[in-house]
Amino acid sequence: MTHDDTTHLLDAILTLKNREELQRFFDDLCTIQEINSMAQRFEVAQYLDKGLTYAQIADITHASTATISRVNRSLIYGAEGYKLAIERMRKEEE
């Protein structure tokens, strides 16, 4: 995927106004497995942020330790996208 392709995809996502529109877009864009994998990774990120162990997270989410480790590396060394979303969701809950 070129930079322009990525930019166009991100711009398209930014045009969507609510959860229903996002769901419809991602249903067209991704397979069910791709959506489930992304959802699982975000769930893992939330549990890691809460301080749960790999074993606890694997029991709850059924994610592999490789997936948990990959998400953990992203939380530590990544672009802070997970952290940004988690923090914003936490603020909305308050």
PDB file of C-alpha atoms in Angstrom:
ATOM      1  CA  MET A   1       0.000   0.000   0.000  1.00  0.00           C
ATOM      2  CA  THR A   2       1.465   3.339  -0.987  1.00  0.00           C
ATOM      3  CA  HIS A   3       1.322   6.446   1.159  1.00  0.00           C
ATOM      4  CA  ASP A   4      -1.492   7.867  -0.992  1.00  0.00           C
ATOM      5  CA  ASP A   5      -3.503   4.645  -0.578  1.00  0.00           C
ATOM      6  CA  THR A   6      -3.111   4.835   3.185  1.00  0.00           C
ATOM      7  CA  THR A   7      -4.015   8.513   3.216  1.00  0.00           C
ATOM      8  CA  HIS A   8      -7.142   7.887   1.148  1.00  0.00           C
ATOM      9  CA  LEU A   9      -8.221   5.056   3.437  1.00  0.00           C
ATOM     10  CA  LEU A  10      -7.694   7.153   6.571  1.00  0.00           C
ATOM     11  CA  ASP A  11      -9.511  10.095   4.980  1.00  0.00           C
ATOM     12  CA  ALA A  12     -12.434   7.814   4.118  1.00  0.00           C
ATOM     13  CA  ILE A  13     -12.624   6.571   7.712  1.00  0.00           C
ATOM     14  CA  LEU A  14     -12.608  10.148   8.985  1.00  0.00           C
ATOM     15  CA  THR A  15     -15.706  10.927   6.886  1.00  0.00           C
ATOM     16  CA  LEU A  16     -17.786   8.367   8.784  1.00  0.00           C
ATOM     17  CA  LYS A  17     -20.026   9.864  11.438  1.00  0.00           C
ATOM     18  CA  ASN A  18     -21.141   7.100  13.808  1.00  0.00           C
ATOM     19  CA  ARG A  19     -20.688   3.493  14.870  1.00  0.00           C
ATOM     20  CA  GLU A  20     -23.244   2.216  12.345  1.00  0.00           C
ATOM     21  CA  GLU A  21     -21.417   3.867   9.446  1.00  0.00           C
ATOM     22  CA  LEU A  22     -18.092   2.532  10.687  1.00  0.00           C
ATOM     23  CA  GLN A  23     -19.555  -0.968  11.012  1.00  0.00           C
ATOM     24  CA  ARG A  24     -20.916  -0.846   7.450  1.00  0.00           C
ATOM     25  CA  PHE A  25     -17.586   0.403   6.083  1.00  0.00           C
ATOM     26  CA  PHE A  26     -15.502  -2.202   7.904  1.00  0.00           C
ATOM     27  CA  ASP A  27     -17.961  -4.968   6.955  1.00  0.00           C
ATOM     28  CA  ASP A  28     -17.321  -4.073   3.313  1.00  0.00           C
ATOM     29  CA  LEU A  29     -13.587  -3.483   3.703  1.00  0.00           C
ATOM     30  CA  CYS A  30     -12.544  -6.411   5.892  1.00  0.00           C
ATOM     31  CA  THR A  31     -13.313 -10.066   6.349  1.00  0.00           C
ATOM     32  CA  ILE A  32     -14.977 -11.119   9.582  1.00  0.00           C
ATOM     33  CA  GLN A  33     -11.663 -12.694  10.647  1.00  0.00           C
ATOM     34  CA  GLU A  34      -9.776  -9.441  10.021  1.00  0.00           C
ATOM     35  CA  ILE A  35     -12.293  -7.472  12.087  1.00  0.00           C
ATOM     36  CA  ASN A  36     -12.192 -10.072  14.854  1.00  0.00           C
ATOM     37  CA  SER A  37      -8.378 -10.015  14.862  1.00  0.00           C
ATOM     38  CA  MET A  38      -8.281  -6.225  15.159  1.00  0.00           C
ATOM     39  CA  ALA A  39     -10.909  -6.305  17.912  1.00  0.00           C
ATOM     40  CA  GLN A  40      -8.946  -8.968  19.779  1.00  0.00           C
ATOM     41  CA  ARG A  41      -5.704  -6.968  19.561  1.00  0.00           C
ATOM     42  CA  PHE A  42      -7.414  -3.869  20.923  1.00  0.00           C
ATOM     43  CA  GLU A  43      -8.969  -5.918  23.745  1.00  0.00           C
ATOM     44  CA  VAL A  44      -5.508  -7.289  24.563  1.00  0.00           C
ATOM     45  CA  ALA A  45      -4.117  -3.735  24.612  1.00  0.00           C
ATOM     46  CA  GLN A  46      -6.800  -2.677  27.091  1.00  0.00           C
ATOM     47  CA  TYR A  47      -6.007  -5.593  29.404  1.00  0.00           C
ATOM     48  CA  LEU A  48      -2.268  -4.953  29.178  1.00  0.00           C
ATOM     49  CA  ASP A  49      -2.949  -1.317  30.030  1.00  0.00           C
ATOM     50  CA  LYS A  50      -4.818  -2.515  33.133  1.00  0.00           C
ATOM     51  CA  GLY A  51      -1.789  -4.581  34.179  1.00  0.00           C
ATOM     52  CA  LEU A  52      -3.100  -8.098  33.587  1.00  0.00           C
ATOM     53  CA  THR A  53      -0.586 -10.876  32.981  1.00  0.00           C
ATOM     54  CA  TYR A  54      -0.164 -12.648  29.662  1.00  0.00           C
ATOM     55  CA  ALA A  55      -1.757 -15.777  31.155  1.00  0.00           C
ATOM     56  CA  GLN A  56      -4.793 -13.849  32.397  1.00  0.00           C
ATOM     57  CA  ILE A  57      -5.209 -12.124  29.033  1.00  0.00           C
ATOM     58  CA  ALA A  58      -4.847 -15.402  27.130  1.00  0.00           C
ATOM     59  CA  ASP A  59      -7.534 -16.979  29.337  1.00  0.00           C
ATOM     60  CA  ILE A  60      -9.945 -14.075  28.824  1.00  0.00           C
ATOM     61  CA  THR A  61      -9.367 -13.301  25.145  1.00  0.00           C
ATOM     62  CA  HIS A  62      -8.058 -16.637  23.810  1.00  0.00           C
ATOM     63  CA  ALA A  63      -5.280 -14.644  22.126  1.00  0.00           C
ATOM     64  CA  SER A  64      -1.983 -16.397  21.591  1.00  0.00           C
ATOM     65  CA  THR A  65       1.006 -15.310  23.636  1.00  0.00           C
ATOM     66  CA  ALA A  66       2.576 -14.208  20.318  1.00  0.00           C
ATOM     67  CA  THR A  67      -0.345 -11.830  19.726  1.00  0.00           C
ATOM     68  CA  ILE A  68      -0.184 -10.556  23.294  1.00  0.00           C
ATOM     69  CA  SER A  69       3.567 -10.009  22.970  1.00  0.00           C
ATOM     70  CA  ARG A  70       3.123  -8.164  19.654  1.00  0.00           C
ATOM     71  CA  VAL A  71       0.495  -5.854  21.160  1.00  0.00           C
ATOM     72  CA  ASN A  72       2.699  -5.284  24.201  1.00  0.00           C
ATOM     73  CA  ARG A  73       5.608  -4.264  21.944  1.00  0.00           C
ATOM     74  CA  SER A  74       3.286  -1.810  20.198  1.00  0.00           C
ATOM     75  CA  LEU A  75       2.236  -0.359  23.535  1.00  0.00           C
ATOM     76  CA  ILE A  76       5.856   0.105  24.567  1.00  0.00           C
ATOM     77  CA  TYR A  77       7.576   1.011  21.289  1.00  0.00           C
ATOM     78  CA  GLY A  78       4.745   1.844  18.881  1.00  0.00           C
ATOM     79  CA  ALA A  79       3.153   5.039  17.663  1.00  0.00           C
ATOM     80  CA  GLU A  80       0.997   5.314  20.819  1.00  0.00           C
ATOM     81  CA  GLY A  81      -2.223   4.765  18.873  1.00  0.00           C
ATOM     82  CA  TYR A  82      -3.471   2.178  21.359  1.00  0.00           C
ATOM     83  CA  LYS A  83      -2.685   4.487  24.271  1.00  0.00           C
ATOM     84  CA  LEU A  84      -4.448   7.425  22.637  1.00  0.00           C
ATOM     85  CA  ALA A  85      -7.626   5.425  22.021  1.00  0.00           C
ATOM     86  CA  ILE A  86      -7.588   3.814  25.477  1.00  0.00           C
ATOM     87  CA  GLU A  87      -7.106   7.177  27.211  1.00  0.00           C
ATOM     88  CA  ARG A  88      -9.891   8.826  25.200  1.00  0.00           C
ATOM     89  CA  MET A  89     -12.281   5.961  25.879  1.00  0.00           C
ATOM     90  CA  ARG A  90     -11.412   6.136  29.595  1.00  0.00           C
ATOM     91  CA  LYS A  91     -12.191   9.875  29.630  1.00  0.00           C
ATOM     92  CA  GLU A  92     -15.535   9.278  27.898  1.00  0.00           C
ATOM     93  CA  GLU A  93     -16.468   6.724  30.555  1.00  0.00           C
ATOM     94  CA  GLU A  94     -15.851   9.233  33.357  1.00  0.00           C
TER      95      GLU A  94
END
